Amino acid sequence: MWDAVVVGGGLAGWIAGIRAAQRGKKVLLVTEGVGTLFYFSGIFDYGDIEGLRHLPKHPYTLFNSEDIAQGQHFVQEICPEYIINETPQSAFTVLGTVRQGDLMPRSMILPDRQEQGRFVLLVPEGLKDFFPEVVMTNMAREFPGWQVSAKRMRVDALAEWVKLGKSVSSIDYSAIWRSEEGQRVLAHEIEEIKRQYQVGNKPQEKIIVVLPSLVKEYVDFSRTKPCIEEFSLPVLEMSSFVPSPHGRYFAEYLKHRFTDLGGELMIGARAVSLNQESPSENKARTCQEVIVNSKGKSLCLKGKKFILATGGLLGGGIKVGMARKSIHEGVFDLPLFVPKEWSEPQFFASQPFAQIGVETDELMRPLDPERGEVVWDNVHVVGRMLAHWDPWTQRCGGGVSVTSGYAAAELV
C-alpha cells in the first residue's frame, strides 16, 4: 500500500508527488501523459494574490501567505535557476512583446529599461511560426533606448529539412541547443556577434543575444554530458511557443526529480473508478483503492491518501458529453460546481466555464456543494480541478497549481 497515490501528471501532480517523496513517503504517480505542461511557457504566474484571496471560494482562500511562499521556495529549491523577486519580473514573448511573471528562470529576466545597449536576435533558419521582423519591431518599441538587430543562422543538422521546405518546430530546435554539437554552434554564432559589434577601440556597448527555445535551465547535468555552460555574451531566452519546449523539458525534469527521490511512476495508465469503505454514521467515505487501465489490463492501486490532479476540463479530468447535464469528474465521480451560464458574449471576458470544478474544505477534501459535507475523507483535490478560479483572466495558474500541490503533499 502506498502512502499516497497521485492521479494526474500535470504541474500540481508532480509538485505533490515530489514533495511527498521528499518527505520520505511511499508515493505512486499515475498519469496518461504530461497533462497541460506542454502549454507551460516557462513562467509561473501567481496573479494578485491578496486580491484573489478576497474572492468568494477562490482556491487562494484555502491558504495563507506562508503556504503560498512555501510553494514558491519549493520551486526554487528543486529548480535553482528560478528567481523569486518581491516585484514581478519581465520576459520577452515569442512576438518580442514584454510580459510579466512572478517566478521565472534567470535566463529569461529582462534588463532594466533605463539601461542602454543592443539586443541581437538570433534567427534560426526555418523556425516555424517565428516572425523576426515583428519581433524586432516590438523589442524596439519596448526598449526605446536599445538598438535591435538580427543575425540569421543555419544548423547543418536541420539543413535538409529546410531544403525540402519542412518547417522546424521550436521543440526540434530546443533539442539541438541542448546537445553538445548545438552548444558549439551557438557558441560560434555568439562569438561572431561579439566580433562584429565589439571592434576597434570604441567603447563596448552592452550586447545581449536573444534566442527562442533554448531551455537552458532544465539541463540535468547528472544525466547528460556537460555542455558549454557559458557563452562569450549573455543569452536571453524568450518564453515558449506552443507546444512548449519549456513544458516538455520541465515535465521530464520533474519526472527525474520524482523518481530520484524514490517515487514510483505509472505512465500511460488511466484511472477509471474506485473502491470504497462503507461509511459509518456522520463520517465521510474513505477510498481504499483506485482502479486503472494500463496496457489493456485493470489494476487495483491501494493507498492511504489519494491526490486528484487530473487537470479539469482542459486536462481531461472533467468529462463533457453532448447533453448539458452529462458533465462529470472521471475518477471519483465527485460533485461539481457548474455555473448556470457557461459563457459570456465578450470573447476576452472571464468565461464562467473556467470556474467549473470541485469545491473543497480547507484541507482540499471534496465537498458536496448542496450539503456542504466532505465526500471523501482521504482524497485531496489540487490544481485545475479546483472550482471557482480562472487561470487566464486571473493569471494565477502556476500559483494555484504549485500551492495546492505542495499543501496536499504536506497532508500525506
XYZ file of C-alpha atoms in Angstrom:
412
model
C 0.000 0.000 0.000
C 1.236 3.477 -0.895
C 1.149 6.421 1.490
C -0.198 8.467 -1.423
C -1.413 7.772 -4.943
C -1.262 10.896 -7.111
C -3.665 10.709 -10.057
C -2.538 13.082 -12.807
C 0.813 14.226 -14.219
C 0.324 17.967 -14.604
C 2.148 20.646 -12.634
C 0.122 20.203 -9.418
C 0.507 16.412 -9.536
C 4.282 16.497 -9.984
C 4.726 19.080 -7.224
C 2.607 16.963 -4.864
C 4.483 13.776 -5.760
C 7.954 15.292 -5.439
C 7.222 16.967 -2.107
C 5.615 13.837 -0.619
C 8.540 11.678 -1.788
C 10.955 14.256 -0.389
C 9.231 13.829 2.983
C 10.004 10.113 2.883
C 6.551 8.937 1.857
C 5.917 5.987 -0.427
C 4.289 7.629 -3.447
C 2.888 6.380 -6.743
C 2.074 8.842 -9.543
C -0.356 7.611 -12.211
C -0.663 9.578 -15.444
C -1.835 9.151 -19.011
C 0.724 11.672 -20.280
C 2.138 15.072 -19.337
C -1.197 16.848 -18.925
C -1.191 20.501 -19.918
C 2.507 21.041 -19.201
C 3.120 21.198 -22.967
C 1.447 24.637 -22.746
C 3.807 25.849 -19.999
C 5.706 28.938 -21.154
C 8.456 28.579 -18.551
C 6.961 31.322 -16.348
C 4.858 30.876 -13.203
C 2.034 33.370 -12.754
C 0.604 33.901 -9.284
C -1.692 36.840 -10.017
C -2.872 39.381 -7.456
C -2.662 37.004 -4.503
C -4.158 39.266 -1.844
C -6.898 40.477 -4.168
C -7.819 36.940 -5.237
C -7.891 35.756 -1.623
C -10.855 38.098 -1.096
C -12.896 36.483 -3.867
C -15.511 34.048 -2.524
C -14.324 30.427 -2.756
C -11.200 31.166 -4.844
C -8.563 28.447 -4.154
C -6.239 31.038 -2.591
C -8.758 31.406 0.264
C -7.685 27.912 1.385
C -4.125 29.072 2.068
C -2.324 31.764 3.998
C 0.586 33.832 2.729
C 3.117 31.465 4.286
C 1.617 28.465 2.436
C 1.933 30.281 -0.883
C 5.505 31.413 -0.161
C 6.493 27.848 0.779
C 5.345 26.627 -2.619
C 7.344 29.339 -4.376
C 10.505 28.491 -2.461
C 9.962 24.811 -3.191
C 10.030 25.506 -6.943
C 13.276 27.396 -6.469
C 14.667 24.531 -4.376
C 14.002 21.841 -6.974
C 14.875 24.097 -9.922
C 17.531 26.585 -8.707
C 17.529 28.625 -11.937
C 14.197 30.147 -10.894
C 14.356 33.546 -9.213
C 11.938 34.933 -6.637
C 11.538 38.721 -6.532
C 9.313 40.926 -4.391
C 8.092 42.611 -7.572
C 7.036 40.903 -10.832
C 9.783 40.278 -13.365
C 9.563 40.647 -17.132
C 10.435 38.473 -20.122
C 10.128 38.594 -23.898
C 7.335 36.647 -25.565
C 7.920 34.992 -28.949
C 6.467 38.139 -30.562
C 9.017 40.402 -28.884
C 6.473 41.954 -26.548
C 7.072 42.032 -22.808
C 5.091 40.017 -20.301
C 5.356 39.954 -16.518
C 5.713 36.871 -14.361
C 6.113 36.128 -10.688
C 8.612 33.270 -10.864
C 10.853 32.770 -13.881
C 14.331 31.448 -14.736
C 17.213 33.898 -14.571
C 17.866 33.195 -18.265
C 14.583 34.974 -19.161
C 14.717 38.047 -16.921
C 14.961 41.275 -18.925
C 17.432 44.067 -18.114
C 16.351 47.436 -16.783
C 14.621 49.535 -19.430
C 16.620 52.556 -18.267
C 19.870 50.942 -19.396
C 21.191 51.191 -22.939
C 22.663 48.530 -25.153
C 21.961 46.255 -28.090
C 19.750 43.211 -28.499
C 20.868 40.814 -31.224
C 18.106 38.429 -32.202
C 19.374 35.036 -33.372
C 17.002 33.759 -36.082
C 17.292 30.003 -36.656
C 16.643 29.024 -40.263
C 13.187 27.591 -40.943
C 11.828 28.085 -37.421
C 8.076 27.576 -37.564
C 5.727 30.449 -36.611
C 8.574 32.825 -35.834
C 8.404 36.299 -37.393
C 11.695 38.148 -36.814
C 10.572 41.483 -38.319
C 7.589 41.619 -35.976
C 9.757 40.563 -33.047
C 12.378 43.247 -33.716
C 9.751 45.979 -34.104
C 8.173 45.072 -30.785
C 11.509 44.791 -28.999
C 12.494 48.273 -30.211
C 9.165 49.654 -29.011
C 9.511 48.011 -25.590
C 13.146 49.131 -25.140
C 13.462 52.539 -26.878
C 16.983 53.100 -25.509
C 18.308 49.905 -27.072
C 19.478 49.078 -30.572
C 17.891 45.948 -32.076
C 19.465 43.882 -34.836
C 19.215 40.306 -36.094
C 21.583 37.542 -37.127
C 20.269 34.678 -39.183
C 21.835 31.284 -38.661
C 21.568 27.783 -40.040
C 22.147 24.444 -38.368
C 23.649 21.769 -40.590
C 21.766 19.010 -38.777
C 18.466 20.533 -39.943
C 19.582 21.871 -43.330
C 17.971 19.005 -45.264
C 14.608 19.665 -43.580
C 14.736 23.333 -44.580
C 15.845 22.459 -48.125
C 12.783 20.241 -48.523
C 10.560 23.081 -47.328
C 9.777 21.485 -43.997
C 9.484 23.992 -41.172
C 11.317 23.232 -37.950
C 9.442 23.431 -34.655
C 10.738 25.115 -31.531
C 10.886 21.696 -29.858
C 13.166 20.449 -32.657
C 15.498 23.410 -32.181
C 15.491 23.133 -28.395
C 16.668 19.528 -28.740
C 19.540 20.762 -30.937
C 20.538 23.512 -28.497
C 20.679 21.011 -25.623
C 23.184 18.794 -27.449
C 26.955 19.273 -27.381
C 27.006 19.976 -31.130
C 24.198 22.522 -30.789
C 26.018 24.272 -27.980
C 29.134 24.530 -30.149
C 27.083 26.014 -32.995
C 25.589 28.606 -30.638
C 28.988 29.427 -29.167
C 30.371 30.044 -32.677
C 27.440 32.293 -33.683
C 27.673 34.285 -30.460
C 31.414 34.731 -30.880
C 30.779 36.153 -34.380
C 28.284 38.623 -32.929
C 30.826 39.710 -30.354
C 33.474 40.313 -33.019
C 31.001 42.242 -35.207
C 29.836 44.704 -32.566
C 32.862 44.935 -30.284
C 35.647 46.030 -32.648
C 38.404 48.610 -32.564
C 38.898 50.995 -29.685
C 35.308 52.232 -29.439
C 33.606 51.861 -26.036
C 31.982 48.478 -25.785
C 28.207 48.621 -25.676
C 26.200 46.141 -23.664
C 25.177 43.315 -26.009
C 22.569 40.669 -25.189
C 21.795 37.798 -27.550
C 18.090 36.907 -27.692
C 17.172 33.354 -28.667
C 13.910 31.374 -28.845
C 13.687 27.812 -27.492
C 16.982 27.479 -25.642
C 15.526 25.845 -22.494
C 18.844 26.067 -20.722
C 17.509 25.886 -17.170
C 16.302 22.270 -17.273
C 19.585 20.663 -18.319
C 20.205 17.839 -15.849
C 23.992 17.515 -15.756
C 23.761 14.392 -13.591
C 22.137 12.575 -16.531
C 23.831 14.157 -19.531
C 27.357 15.046 -20.541
C 28.172 18.615 -19.518
C 27.563 21.144 -22.282
C 29.103 24.581 -22.669
C 27.585 26.472 -19.753
C 28.744 29.987 -20.525
C 28.900 31.897 -23.803
C 31.051 34.913 -24.564
C 27.935 37.162 -24.431
C 24.867 36.937 -22.190
C 21.993 34.973 -23.758
C 18.368 35.836 -23.074
C 15.652 33.243 -23.629
C 12.187 34.078 -24.860
C 9.096 32.413 -23.410
C 7.940 29.377 -25.330
C 5.863 28.573 -28.358
C 3.022 26.057 -28.132
C 3.662 23.153 -27.994
C 6.182 24.351 -25.500
C 9.807 23.208 -25.256
C 9.860 24.559 -21.707
C 6.823 22.456 -20.834
C 8.271 19.342 -22.400
C 11.622 19.564 -20.661
C 10.158 20.777 -17.388
C 7.897 17.689 -17.311
C 10.920 15.484 -17.994
C 12.937 17.269 -15.325
C 10.160 16.860 -12.726
C 9.845 13.180 -13.588
C 13.540 12.632 -12.869
C 13.347 14.574 -9.609
C 10.390 12.422 -8.536
C 11.944 9.056 -9.389
C 15.347 10.031 -7.950
C 13.572 10.549 -4.625
C 12.164 7.026 -4.774
C 8.765 7.896 -6.227
C 7.141 5.213 -8.349
C 5.666 6.115 -11.714
C 2.980 4.573 -13.892
C 2.805 6.290 -17.299
C 0.122 5.567 -19.864
C -2.358 4.445 -17.208
C -5.871 5.862 -16.906
C -7.684 5.866 -13.575
C -11.315 4.926 -14.202
C -13.026 4.072 -10.900
C -12.531 3.286 -7.231
C -13.401 1.003 -4.372
C -14.605 2.470 -1.110
C -15.078 1.662 2.521
C -18.686 1.876 3.693
C -19.027 4.998 5.839
C -20.257 4.886 9.406
C -22.886 7.338 10.557
C -21.818 11.015 10.247
C -18.488 10.038 8.729
C -17.175 10.715 5.215
C -16.382 7.798 2.969
C -12.814 6.512 2.707
C -11.325 5.476 -0.620
C -9.420 2.206 -0.375
C -8.121 1.866 -3.936
C -8.382 3.243 -7.441
C -8.734 1.068 -10.487
C -6.639 1.959 -13.522
C -6.493 0.666 -17.080
C -2.940 0.086 -18.254
C -1.899 -1.823 -21.397
C -5.280 -3.495 -21.646
C -5.322 -4.658 -18.028
C -7.176 -3.406 -14.948
C -5.057 -2.839 -11.848
C -6.126 -2.000 -8.299
C -3.906 0.522 -6.506
C -4.284 0.750 -2.744
C -3.378 3.936 -0.896
C -3.798 5.720 2.397
C -4.263 9.058 0.637
C -5.259 9.997 -2.905
C -4.402 13.281 -4.607
C -6.579 14.169 -7.599
C -4.616 16.256 -10.120
C -6.230 15.323 -13.439
C -6.459 18.861 -14.764
C -10.138 19.805 -15.064
C -11.758 20.458 -18.436
C -8.598 21.126 -20.444
C -6.656 18.261 -18.887
C -9.473 15.758 -19.392
C -10.244 15.217 -15.716
C -13.754 16.588 -16.241
C -15.705 14.792 -18.952
C -18.333 16.630 -21.001
C -20.885 14.891 -23.222
C -23.274 16.263 -25.802
C -26.087 16.846 -23.307
C -25.651 19.743 -20.881
C -26.106 17.550 -17.820
C -23.604 14.944 -18.952
C -20.628 16.539 -17.225
C -18.797 14.640 -14.542
C -15.446 14.109 -12.824
C -13.928 10.979 -14.321
C -12.318 9.043 -11.431
C -14.034 9.597 -8.082
C -17.312 10.836 -9.617
C -17.077 13.925 -7.428
C -19.876 16.504 -7.324
C -19.013 19.500 -9.497
C -19.758 23.184 -9.281
C -21.235 24.102 -12.676
C -22.347 27.713 -13.347
C -25.817 28.327 -14.782
C -24.347 30.005 -17.858
C -21.156 28.613 -19.371
C -20.007 31.536 -21.476
C -20.034 35.310 -21.846
C -20.580 37.009 -25.232
C -17.387 39.092 -24.901
C -14.527 36.932 -26.126
C -11.870 38.273 -23.755
C -14.155 38.373 -20.713
C -13.777 35.860 -17.899
C -15.719 32.820 -19.082
C -17.911 31.038 -16.491
C -16.926 27.562 -17.735
C -13.423 28.229 -16.356
C -14.949 28.130 -12.854
C -16.174 24.521 -13.234
C -14.542 22.200 -10.738
C -14.685 20.597 -7.323
C -15.433 22.580 -4.178
C -13.376 21.582 -1.145
C -12.924 22.236 2.551
C -9.780 23.865 3.959
C -7.918 20.528 3.640
C -8.816 20.323 -0.062
C -11.153 17.382 0.594
C -14.072 17.357 -1.891
C -17.394 18.762 -0.725
C -20.947 18.153 -1.806
C -21.993 21.692 -2.925
C -25.608 21.170 -1.859
C -24.989 19.789 1.640
C -21.545 21.232 2.308
C -20.297 17.872 3.591
C -16.976 16.160 2.894
C -17.409 13.424 0.274
C -14.114 11.575 0.654
C -12.079 11.824 3.835
C -8.738 10.725 2.324
C -8.929 12.428 -1.091
C -7.358 15.840 -1.766
C -8.145 17.865 -4.891
C -5.442 20.093 -6.403
C -4.668 22.290 -9.375
C -7.057 22.910 -12.223
C -9.661 20.511 -10.787
C -10.436 23.056 -8.047
C -13.541 25.186 -8.643
C -14.044 28.978 -8.688
C -10.986 30.303 -10.486
C -9.901 31.336 -13.958
C -6.204 30.811 -14.793
C -6.374 33.023 -17.884
C -8.023 36.269 -16.775
C -6.755 35.983 -13.180
C -3.254 34.941 -14.343
C -2.727 32.617 -11.392
C -2.442 29.173 -12.998
C 1.059 28.361 -11.799
C 0.413 29.785 -8.349
C -2.713 27.733 -7.649
C -1.177 24.535 -9.028
C 2.081 24.821 -7.086
C 0.455 25.975 -3.850
C -2.261 23.317 -3.790
C 0.092 20.514 -4.872
C 2.621 21.410 -2.203
C -0.052 21.766 0.501
C -1.606 18.395 -0.379
C 1.794 16.699 -0.047
C 2.129 18.141 3.461
C -1.102 16.321 4.402
C 0.203 12.892 3.384
